[in-house]
PDB file of C-alpha atoms and ligand atoms in Angstrom:
ATOM      1  CA  MET A   1      13.640  -2.053 -10.701  1.00 94.00           C
ATOM      2  CA  ASN A   2      12.698  -1.509  -7.021  1.00 98.00           C
ATOM      3  CA  ILE A   3      10.118   1.431  -6.276  1.00 98.00           C
ATOM      4  CA  ILE A   4       8.351   2.698  -3.222  1.00 98.00           C
ATOM      5  CA  LEU A   5       4.653   3.731  -3.921  1.00 98.00           C
ATOM      6  CA  LEU A   6       4.188   6.475  -1.049  1.00 97.00           C
ATOM      7  CA  GLY A   7       0.808   8.238  -0.172  1.00 97.00           C
ATOM      8  CA  PRO A   8      -1.886   8.333   2.458  1.00 97.00           C
ATOM      9  CA  PRO A   9      -4.556   5.828   3.056  1.00 96.00           C
ATOM     10  CA  GLY A  10      -6.830   5.356   0.090  1.00 96.00           C
ATOM     11  CA  ALA A  11      -4.444   7.221  -2.224  1.00 97.00           C
ATOM     12  CA  GLY A  12      -4.340   4.166  -4.628  1.00 97.00           C
ATOM     13  CA  LYS A  13      -1.018   2.173  -3.498  1.00 98.00           C
ATOM     14  CA  GLY A  14      -2.748  -1.186  -3.635  1.00 97.00           C
ATOM     15  CA  THR A  15      -4.690  -0.312  -6.812  1.00 97.00           C
ATOM     16  CA  GLN A  16      -1.643   0.837  -8.745  1.00 98.00           C
ATOM     17  CA  SER A  17       0.662  -1.989  -7.282  1.00 98.00           C
ATOM     18  CA  ALA A  18      -2.018  -4.529  -8.961  1.00 97.00           C
ATOM     19  CA  GLY A  19      -1.519  -2.684 -12.261  1.00 97.00           C
ATOM     20  CA  LEU A  20       2.179  -2.637 -12.234  1.00 98.00           C
ATOM     21  CA  VAL A  21       2.222  -6.670 -11.576  1.00 97.00           C
ATOM     22  CA  GLU A  22       0.018  -6.957 -14.007  1.00 96.00           C
ATOM     23  CA  ARG A  23       1.491  -4.844 -16.802  1.00 96.00           C
ATOM     24  CA  HIS A  24       5.386  -5.177 -15.677  1.00 97.00           C
ATOM     25  CA  GLY A  25       5.583  -8.570 -13.660  1.00 97.00           C
ATOM     26  CA  MET A  26       6.771  -6.781 -10.569  1.00 97.00           C
ATOM     27  CA  MET A  27       6.101  -8.169  -7.197  1.00 98.00           C
ATOM     28  CA  GLN A  28       3.906  -6.299  -4.774  1.00 98.00           C
ATOM     29  CA  LEU A  29       5.108  -6.044  -1.123  1.00 98.00           C
ATOM     30  CA  SER A  30       2.304  -4.536   0.988  1.00 98.00           C
ATOM     31  CA  THR A  31       3.010  -4.818   4.663  1.00 98.00           C
ATOM     32  CA  GLY A  32      -0.695  -4.259   5.035  1.00 97.00           C
ATOM     33  CA  ASP A  33      -1.515  -7.440   3.055  1.00 97.00           C
ATOM     34  CA  MET A  34       1.010  -9.414   4.974  1.00 98.00           C
ATOM     35  CA  LEU A  35      -0.019  -8.206   8.208  1.00 98.00           C
ATOM     36  CA  ARG A  36      -3.934  -9.027   7.160  1.00 96.00           C
ATOM     37  CA  ALA A  37      -2.664 -12.375   6.351  1.00 96.00           C
ATOM     38  CA  ALA A  38      -1.138 -12.765   9.386  1.00 97.00           C
ATOM     39  CA  VAL A  39      -3.960 -11.946  11.513  1.00 97.00           C
ATOM     40  CA  LYS A  40      -6.284 -14.162   9.370  1.00 95.00           C
ATOM     41  CA  ALA A  41      -3.653 -17.157  10.042  1.00 97.00           C
ATOM     42  CA  GLN A  42      -3.523 -16.025  13.780  1.00 97.00           C
ATOM     43  CA  THR A  43       0.191 -16.388  13.706  1.00 97.00           C
ATOM     44  CA  PRO A  44       1.861 -14.674  16.751  1.00 96.00           C
ATOM     45  CA  VAL A  45       2.581 -11.636  14.386  1.00 96.00           C
ATOM     46  CA  GLY A  46      -1.067 -11.344  13.736  1.00 97.00           C
ATOM     47  CA  LEU A  47      -2.128 -11.788  17.222  1.00 96.00           C
ATOM     48  CA  GLU A  48      -0.039  -8.855  18.056  1.00 95.00           C
ATOM     49  CA  ALA A  49      -0.919  -6.655  15.094  1.00 97.00           C
ATOM     50  CA  LYS A  50      -4.549  -7.036  15.178  1.00 97.00           C
ATOM     51  CA  ALA A  51      -5.696  -4.594  17.860  1.00 96.00           C
ATOM     52  CA  VAL A  52      -3.056  -2.048  16.530  1.00 97.00           C
ATOM     53  CA  MET A  53      -4.496  -2.074  13.083  1.00 97.00           C
ATOM     54  CA  ASP A  54      -7.967  -1.945  14.325  1.00 96.00           C
ATOM     55  CA  ALA A  55      -7.245   1.085  15.730  1.00 96.00           C
ATOM     56  CA  GLY A  56      -5.542   2.697  12.919  1.00 97.00           C
ATOM     57  CA  GLU A  57      -2.018   3.009  14.617  1.00 98.00           C
ATOM     58  CA  LEU A  58       1.354   1.489  13.474  1.00 98.00           C
ATOM     59  CA  VAL A  59       2.573  -1.764  13.918  1.00 98.00           C
ATOM     60  CA  SER A  60       6.277  -1.801  15.291  1.00 98.00           C
ATOM     61  CA  ASP A  61       9.012  -1.111  12.867  1.00 98.00           C
ATOM     62  CA  GLU A  62      10.696  -4.433  14.019  1.00 97.00           C
ATOM     63  CA  ILE A  63       7.691  -6.539  12.795  1.00 98.00           C
ATOM     64  CA  VAL A  64       6.950  -5.002   9.572  1.00 98.00           C
ATOM     65  CA  SER A  65      10.807  -4.846   8.574  1.00 98.00           C
ATOM     66  CA  LYS A  66      11.365  -8.494   9.248  1.00 98.00           C
ATOM     67  CA  LEU A  67       8.256  -9.474   6.938  1.00 98.00           C
ATOM     68  CA  ILE A  68       9.963  -7.338   4.123  1.00 98.00           C
ATOM     69  CA  ASP A  69      13.109  -8.633   4.428  1.00 98.00           C
ATOM     70  CA  ASP A  70      11.750 -12.504   4.617  1.00 97.00           C
ATOM     71  CA  ASN A  71       9.497 -11.503   1.438  1.00 97.00           C
ATOM     72  CA  LEU A  72      12.437 -10.181  -0.254  1.00 97.00           C
ATOM     73  CA  ALA A  73      14.713 -13.057   0.142  1.00 96.00           C
ATOM     74  CA  ALA A  74      12.084 -15.167  -1.249  1.00 95.00           C
ATOM     75  CA  LEU A  75      12.125 -13.210  -4.526  1.00 96.00           C
ATOM     76  CA  ASP A  76      13.916 -13.816  -7.620  1.00 95.00           C
ATOM     77  CA  ALA A  77      16.815 -11.366  -7.986  1.00 92.00           C
ATOM     78  CA  GLY A  78      15.462 -10.321 -11.474  1.00 94.00           C
ATOM     79  CA  THR A  79      11.963  -9.528 -10.236  1.00 97.00           C
ATOM     80  CA  GLY A  80      11.409  -5.762  -9.221  1.00 97.00           C
ATOM     81  CA  ALA A  81       9.765  -4.993  -6.160  1.00 98.00           C
ATOM     82  CA  ILE A  82       7.032  -2.688  -5.456  1.00 98.00           C
ATOM     83  CA  PHE A  83       6.932  -1.370  -1.644  1.00 98.00           C
ATOM     84  CA  ASP A  84       3.477  -0.586  -0.850  1.00 98.00           C
ATOM     85  CA  GLY A  85       2.592   0.842   2.540  1.00 98.00           C
ATOM     86  CA  TYR A  86       6.151   0.624   3.668  1.00 98.00           C
ATOM     87  CA  PRO A  87       8.621   2.409   4.617  1.00 98.00           C
ATOM     88  CA  ARG A  88       6.031   4.144   7.096  1.00 98.00           C
ATOM     89  CA  THR A  89       8.459   5.723   9.720  1.00 98.00           C
ATOM     90  CA  ALA A  90      12.149   7.221   9.456  1.00 98.00           C
ATOM     91  CA  ALA A  91      13.427   3.933  11.136  1.00 98.00           C
ATOM     92  CA  GLN A  92      11.581   1.776   8.609  1.00 98.00           C
ATOM     93  CA  GLY A  93      13.529   3.982   5.886  1.00 98.00           C
ATOM     94  CA  GLU A  94      16.675   3.130   7.368  1.00 98.00           C
ATOM     95  CA  GLN A  95      15.967  -0.569   7.798  1.00 98.00           C
ATOM     96  CA  LEU A  96      14.864  -0.788   4.277  1.00 98.00           C
ATOM     97  CA  ASP A  97      18.115   0.830   3.079  1.00 98.00           C
ATOM     98  CA  ALA A  98      19.895  -2.011   4.932  1.00 98.00           C
ATOM     99  CA  ILE A  99      17.648  -4.653   3.699  1.00 98.00           C
ATOM    100  CA  LEU A 100      18.061  -3.633   0.009  1.00 98.00           C
ATOM    101  CA  ALA A 101      21.783  -3.605   0.372  1.00 97.00           C
ATOM    102  CA  LYS A 102      21.666  -7.210   1.917  1.00 96.00           C
ATOM    103  CA  HIS A 103      19.792  -8.341  -1.034  1.00 96.00           C
ATOM    104  CA  GLY A 104      21.682  -6.668  -3.576  1.00 96.00           C
ATOM    105  CA  ARG A 105      18.846  -4.194  -4.644  1.00 97.00           C
ATOM    106  CA  THR A 106      18.820  -0.385  -5.056  1.00 97.00           C
ATOM    107  CA  LEU A 107      16.106   2.178  -4.737  1.00 98.00           C
ATOM    108  CA  ASP A 108      15.216   3.439  -8.072  1.00 98.00           C
ATOM    109  CA  HIS A 109      12.147   5.633  -7.454  1.00 98.00           C
ATOM    110  CA  VAL A 110       9.927   6.816  -4.772  1.00 98.00           C
ATOM    111  CA  ILE A 111       6.588   7.786  -6.393  1.00 98.00           C
ATOM    112  CA  GLU A 112       4.339   9.886  -4.426  1.00 98.00           C
ATOM    113  CA  LEU A 113       0.646   9.808  -4.923  1.00 98.00           C
ATOM    114  CA  GLU A 114      -0.524  13.477  -4.394  1.00 96.00           C
ATOM    115  CA  VAL A 115      -4.401  13.262  -3.339  1.00 95.00           C
ATOM    116  CA  ASN A 116      -6.639  15.662  -1.752  1.00 92.00           C
ATOM    117  CA  VAL A 117      -7.246  14.607   1.653  1.00 87.00           C
ATOM    118  CA  ASP A 118     -11.134  15.458   1.751  1.00 85.00           C
ATOM    119  CA  ALA A 119     -11.398  12.481  -0.798  1.00 90.00           C
ATOM    120  CA  LEU A 120      -9.873   9.839   1.042  1.00 93.00           C
ATOM    121  CA  VAL A 121     -12.576   9.091   3.284  1.00 92.00           C
ATOM    122  CA  GLU A 122     -15.092   8.656   0.633  1.00 93.00           C
ATOM    123  CA  ARG A 123     -12.667   6.512  -1.365  1.00 94.00           C
ATOM    124  CA  ILE A 124     -11.773   4.157   1.905  1.00 95.00           C
ATOM    125  CA  THR A 125     -15.319   3.848   3.104  1.00 94.00           C
ATOM    126  CA  GLY A 126     -16.405   2.759  -0.490  1.00 95.00           C
ATOM    127  CA  ARG A 127     -13.748   0.268  -0.805  1.00 96.00           C
ATOM    128  CA  TYR A 128     -14.254  -3.405  -1.079  1.00 97.00           C
ATOM    129  CA  SER A 129     -12.210  -6.418  -2.518  1.00 97.00           C
ATOM    130  CA  CYS A 130     -12.786 -10.009  -3.600  1.00 98.00           C
ATOM    131  CA  ALA A 131     -12.661 -12.470  -0.821  1.00 96.00           C
ATOM    132  CA  ASN A 132     -11.021 -15.142  -3.175  1.00 97.00           C
ATOM    133  CA  CYS A 133      -8.236 -13.188  -5.034  1.00 96.00           C
ATOM    134  CA  GLY A 134      -8.244  -9.748  -3.406  1.00 94.00           C
ATOM    135  CA  ALA A 135      -9.021  -7.747  -6.353  1.00 96.00           C
ATOM    136  CA  LEU A 136      -9.733  -4.106  -5.190  1.00 96.00           C
ATOM    137  CA  TYR A 137     -13.097  -2.412  -5.963  1.00 97.00           C
ATOM    138  CA  HIS A 138     -15.038   0.626  -5.043  1.00 96.00           C
ATOM    139  CA  ASP A 139     -18.594   1.122  -4.692  1.00 96.00           C
ATOM    140  CA  THR A 140     -18.881   3.993  -7.404  1.00 94.00           C
ATOM    141  CA  ALA A 141     -15.414   4.729  -8.778  1.00 92.00           C
ATOM    142  CA  ASN A 142     -14.328   1.254  -9.792  1.00 94.00           C
ATOM    143  CA  VAL A 143     -17.142  -1.531 -10.048  1.00 96.00           C
ATOM    144  CA  PRO A 144     -16.704  -4.944 -11.811  1.00 97.00           C
ATOM    145  CA  ALA A 145     -17.639  -4.887 -15.340  1.00 97.00           C
ATOM    146  CA  LYS A 146     -20.426  -7.611 -14.204  1.00 97.00           C
ATOM    147  CA  GLU A 147     -22.044  -6.342 -11.111  1.00 95.00           C
ATOM    148  CA  GLY A 148     -21.327  -8.826  -8.259  1.00 97.00           C
ATOM    149  CA  VAL A 149     -18.777 -10.877 -10.122  1.00 98.00           C
ATOM    150  CA  CYS A 150     -14.897 -10.243  -9.638  1.00 98.00           C
ATOM    151  CA  ASP A 151     -13.243  -9.510 -13.089  1.00 97.00           C
ATOM    152  CA  VAL A 152     -10.319 -11.136 -12.302  1.00 96.00           C
ATOM    153  CA  CYS A 153     -11.359 -14.612 -10.819  1.00 98.00           C
ATOM    154  CA  GLY A 154     -15.207 -14.630 -11.376  1.00 98.00           C
ATOM    155  CA  SER A 155     -15.619 -15.208  -7.564  1.00 98.00           C
ATOM    156  CA  THR A 156     -19.096 -13.514  -6.096  1.00 98.00           C
ATOM    157  CA  GLU A 157     -17.892 -13.066  -2.410  1.00 98.00           C
ATOM    158  CA  PHE A 158     -16.707  -9.837  -1.378  1.00 98.00           C
ATOM    159  CA  LYS A 159     -15.424  -8.382   1.766  1.00 97.00           C
ATOM    160  CA  ARG A 160     -14.439  -5.296   3.589  1.00 96.00           C
ATOM    161  CA  ARG A 161     -11.392  -4.054   5.765  1.00 95.00           C
ATOM    162  CA  PRO A 162     -12.598  -3.749   9.781  1.00 93.00           C
ATOM    163  CA  ASP A 163     -10.353  -0.745   9.469  1.00 95.00           C
ATOM    164  CA  ASP A 164     -12.169   1.010   6.930  1.00 94.00           C
ATOM    165  CA  ASN A 165     -14.644   3.123   8.897  1.00 92.00           C
ATOM    166  CA  GLU A 166     -14.283   6.851   9.055  1.00 90.00           C
ATOM    167  CA  GLU A 167     -12.915   7.099  12.750  1.00 91.00           C
ATOM    168  CA  THR A 168     -10.035   4.625  12.047  1.00 94.00           C
ATOM    169  CA  VAL A 169      -9.336   6.361   8.957  1.00 93.00           C
ATOM    170  CA  ARG A 170      -8.768   9.855  10.570  1.00 93.00           C
ATOM    171  CA  THR A 171      -6.328   7.968  12.631  1.00 96.00           C
ATOM    172  CA  ARG A 172      -4.601   6.256   9.874  1.00 96.00           C
ATOM    173  CA  MET A 173      -4.237   9.701   8.086  1.00 95.00           C
ATOM    174  CA  GLU A 174      -2.919  11.477  11.261  1.00 96.00           C
ATOM    175  CA  GLU A 175      -0.323   8.790  11.635  1.00 97.00           C
ATOM    176  CA  TYR A 176       0.472   9.048   7.873  1.00 97.00           C
ATOM    177  CA  ARG A 177       1.105  13.102   8.274  1.00 96.00           C
ATOM    178  CA  ALA A 178       2.962  12.844  11.431  1.00 98.00           C
ATOM    179  CA  LYS A 179       5.400   9.877  10.797  1.00 98.00           C
ATOM    180  CA  THR A 180       5.439   8.957   7.087  1.00 98.00           C
ATOM    181  CA  ALA A 181       5.243  12.112   5.336  1.00 97.00           C
ATOM    182  CA  PRO A 182       8.496  13.273   7.041  1.00 97.00           C
ATOM    183  CA  ILE A 183      10.524  10.670   5.414  1.00 98.00           C
ATOM    184  CA  LEU A 184       9.851  12.195   1.934  1.00 97.00           C
ATOM    185  CA  PRO A 185      12.732  14.893   2.237  1.00 97.00           C
ATOM    186  CA  GLY A 186      15.204  12.391   2.630  1.00 97.00           C
ATOM    187  CA  TYR A 187      14.437  10.588  -0.533  1.00 98.00           C
ATOM    188  CA  GLU A 188      14.057  14.088  -2.177  1.00 98.00           C
ATOM    189  CA  ALA A 189      17.833  14.998  -1.391  1.00 98.00           C
ATOM    190  CA  ARG A 190      18.797  11.614  -3.075  1.00 97.00           C
ATOM    191  CA  GLY A 191      16.752  12.885  -6.343  1.00 98.00           C
ATOM    192  CA  ILE A 192      14.581   9.877  -6.744  1.00 98.00           C
ATOM    193  CA  VAL A 193      10.795  11.375  -5.760  1.00 98.00           C
ATOM    194  CA  THR A 194       8.367  11.875  -8.551  1.00 98.00           C
ATOM    195  CA  ARG A 195       5.072  13.347  -7.679  1.00 98.00           C
ATOM    196  CA  VAL A 196       1.805  11.875  -9.713  1.00 98.00           C
ATOM    197  CA  ASP A 197      -1.726  13.387  -9.597  1.00 97.00           C
ATOM    198  CA  GLY A 198      -3.706  10.468  -7.392  1.00 97.00           C
ATOM    199  CA  MET A 199      -6.991  12.264  -8.091  1.00 96.00           C
ATOM    200  CA  ALA A 200      -6.751  11.338 -11.893  1.00 96.00           C
ATOM    201  CA  ASP A 201      -8.706   8.386 -12.702  1.00 95.00           C
ATOM    202  CA  ILE A 202      -6.971   4.900 -12.268  1.00 96.00           C
ATOM    203  CA  ASP A 203      -5.706   4.461 -15.702  1.00 97.00           C
ATOM    204  CA  ALA A 204      -4.397   8.001 -15.893  1.00 98.00           C
ATOM    205  CA  VAL A 205      -2.684   7.630 -12.657  1.00 98.00           C
ATOM    206  CA  ALA A 206      -0.922   4.337 -14.099  1.00 98.00           C
ATOM    207  CA  GLY A 207      -0.103   5.953 -17.132  1.00 98.00           C
ATOM    208  CA  GLN A 208       1.758   8.564 -15.125  1.00 98.00           C
ATOM    209  CA  ILE A 209       3.727   5.872 -13.218  1.00 98.00           C
ATOM    210  CA  ASP A 210       4.503   3.969 -16.264  1.00 98.00           C
ATOM    211  CA  ALA A 211       5.994   7.295 -17.754  1.00 97.00           C
ATOM    212  CA  VAL A 212       8.221   7.349 -14.595  1.00 97.00           C
ATOM    213  CA  LEU A 213       9.560   4.026 -14.981  1.00 96.00           C
ATOM    214  CA  GLY A 214      10.459   4.596 -18.502  1.00 90.00           C
TER     215      GLY A 214
HETATM  216  P1  AP5 B   1      -2.212  -0.430   4.526  1.00 58.59           P
HETATM  217  O1  AP5 B   1      -3.275  -1.669   3.942  1.00 58.59           O
HETATM  218  O2  AP5 B   1      -1.033  -0.197   4.002  1.00 58.59           O
HETATM  219  O3  AP5 B   1      -3.567   0.723   4.644  1.00 58.59           O
HETATM  220  P2  AP5 B   1      -3.204   2.365   4.295  1.00 58.59           P
HETATM  221  O4  AP5 B   1      -1.876   2.607   3.899  1.00 58.59           O
HETATM  222  O5  AP5 B   1      -4.061   2.808   5.177  1.00 58.59           O
HETATM  223  O6  AP5 B   1      -3.738   2.471   2.712  1.00 58.59           O
HETATM  224  P3  AP5 B   1      -4.831   1.710   2.065  1.00 58.59           P
HETATM  225  O7  AP5 B   1      -4.629   0.127   1.796  1.00 58.59           O
HETATM  226  O8  AP5 B   1      -6.129   1.894   2.668  1.00 58.59           O
HETATM  227  O9  AP5 B   1      -4.948   2.513   0.826  1.00 58.59           O
HETATM  228  P4  AP5 B   1      -4.325   2.469  -0.662  1.00 58.59           P
HETATM  229  O10 AP5 B   1      -3.369   3.666  -0.826  1.00 58.59           O
HETATM  230  O11 AP5 B   1      -3.700   1.037  -1.002  1.00 58.59           O
HETATM  231  O12 AP5 B   1      -5.534   2.671  -1.490  1.00 58.59           O
HETATM  232  P5  AP5 B   1      -6.393   1.472  -2.531  1.00 58.59           P
HETATM  233  O13 AP5 B   1      -5.546   1.304  -3.880  1.00 58.59           O
HETATM  234  O14 AP5 B   1      -6.864   0.360  -1.842  1.00 58.59           O
HETATM  235  O15 AP5 B   1      -2.052  -0.634   6.171  1.00 58.59           O
HETATM  236  C1  AP5 B   1      -3.183  -0.974   7.014  1.00 58.59           C
HETATM  237  C2  AP5 B   1      -2.694  -0.993   8.489  1.00 58.59           C
HETATM  238  O16 AP5 B   1      -1.578  -2.041   8.561  1.00 58.59           O
HETATM  239  C3  AP5 B   1      -1.972   0.333   8.945  1.00 58.59           C
HETATM  240  O17 AP5 B   1      -3.063   1.188   9.582  1.00 58.59           O
HETATM  241  C4  AP5 B   1      -1.003  -0.182   9.902  1.00 58.59           C
HETATM  242  O18 AP5 B   1      -1.853  -0.597  11.394  1.00 58.59           O
HETATM  243  C5  AP5 B   1      -0.710  -1.339   9.742  1.00 58.59           C
HETATM  244  N1  AP5 B   1       0.677  -1.338   8.695  1.00 58.59           N
HETATM  245  C6  AP5 B   1       0.842  -1.698   7.340  1.00 58.59           C
HETATM  246  N2  AP5 B   1       1.977  -1.373   7.021  1.00 58.59           N
HETATM  247  C7  AP5 B   1       2.693  -1.131   8.322  1.00 58.59           C
HETATM  248  C8  AP5 B   1       3.974  -0.463   8.242  1.00 58.59           C
HETATM  249  N3  AP5 B   1       4.898  -0.198   7.185  1.00 58.59           N
HETATM  250  N4  AP5 B   1       4.348   0.116   9.503  1.00 58.59           N
HETATM  251  C9  AP5 B   1       3.403  -0.182  10.528  1.00 58.59           C
HETATM  252  N5  AP5 B   1       2.249  -0.440  10.381  1.00 58.59           N
HETATM  253  C10 AP5 B   1       1.807  -0.892   9.249  1.00 58.59           C
HETATM  254  O19 AP5 B   1      -7.429   2.516  -2.916  1.00 58.59           O
HETATM  255  C11 AP5 B   1      -8.525   2.926  -2.115  1.00 58.59           C
HETATM  256  C12 AP5 B   1      -9.858   2.764  -2.766  1.00 58.59           C
HETATM  257  O20 AP5 B   1     -10.136   3.900  -3.794  1.00 58.59           O
HETATM  258  C13 AP5 B   1     -10.046   1.653  -3.516  1.00 58.59           C
HETATM  259  O21 AP5 B   1     -11.830   1.186  -3.341  1.00 58.59           O
HETATM  260  C14 AP5 B   1      -9.892   2.176  -5.206  1.00 58.59           C
HETATM  261  O22 AP5 B   1     -10.858   1.057  -6.004  1.00 58.59           O
HETATM  262  C15 AP5 B   1     -10.341   3.286  -4.939  1.00 58.59           C
HETATM  263  N6  AP5 B   1      -9.489   3.926  -6.171  1.00 58.59           N
HETATM  264  C16 AP5 B   1      -8.130   3.862  -6.149  1.00 58.59           C
HETATM  265  N7  AP5 B   1      -7.511   4.582  -6.971  1.00 58.59           N
HETATM  266  C17 AP5 B   1      -8.498   5.509  -7.354  1.00 58.59           C
HETATM  267  C18 AP5 B   1      -8.594   6.642  -8.138  1.00 58.59           C
HETATM  268  N8  AP5 B   1      -7.614   7.090  -8.979  1.00 58.59           N
HETATM  269  N9  AP5 B   1      -9.850   7.169  -8.449  1.00 58.59           N
HETATM  270  C19 AP5 B   1     -10.994   6.835  -7.919  1.00 58.59           C
HETATM  271  N10 AP5 B   1     -10.820   5.672  -6.987  1.00 58.59           N
HETATM  272  C20 AP5 B   1      -9.672   5.243  -6.773  1.00 58.59           C
HETATM  273 MG1   MG B   2      -3.551  -0.753   0.140  1.00 58.59          MG
HETATM  274 ZN1   ZN B   3     -11.377 -12.217  -7.491  1.00 58.59          ZN
END
């Protein structure tokens, strides 16, 4: 099973991917996470991507598609892939089709997380993650069971993303509207799109996604 989780910044792609990994043993392929790792490691890709990401704009199609191709090549053939934050442009959509064909995979579902745009800034500016394992939290909507301690790994160190400020979020949302939303009709024509209510609470969204996966 190979699926795309599609939705604007803060829609819950990363949160729902983590749940799918846990419940179904799938692999999350997040180009945002890959790029942040490259920035941290100061690789050539990271050095090129940093300023673009900090501005909330899109990194080049070639860079992100190569990241996806490399990661998919390393993935066991029996493990399903969750594409999180990719594809984001029409060109990336075409590149993904070619990459999937190359690795003998097919795209089963495109799941669109439908959200109210007004809620997204609040979600994103309240987001933080475990500095050790990356588990995602939110100041009010998703706090660890024990305050200040990661549920997953017990770490007490947390961090926030440099692009999670209101101004950059507005640019990211505009990039989504202008470049990413237009790729949906193509998938609709293939009959593989399902919309889920991304405004429901996290467990309810997960239940809707599981219903799609069957
Ligand atoms: P990326 O990392 O993909 O960021 P994004 O698309 O802006 O999405 P987010 O990660 O902000 O949101 P999310 O949907 O994962 O939400 P989350 O689950 O965290 O990309 C970052 C940058 O990298 C881009 O701007 C670009 O520069 C570059 N890039 C990446 N991929 C690229 C590509 N393919 N092409 C070109 N450039 C690329 O949830 C958000 C918060 O809400 C959390 O705090 C969470 O706890 C909370 N929350 C989640 N679900 C719920 C819920 N149901 N109810 C209440 N709260 C919730
Ligand atoms: Mg994310
Ligand atoms: Zn942790």
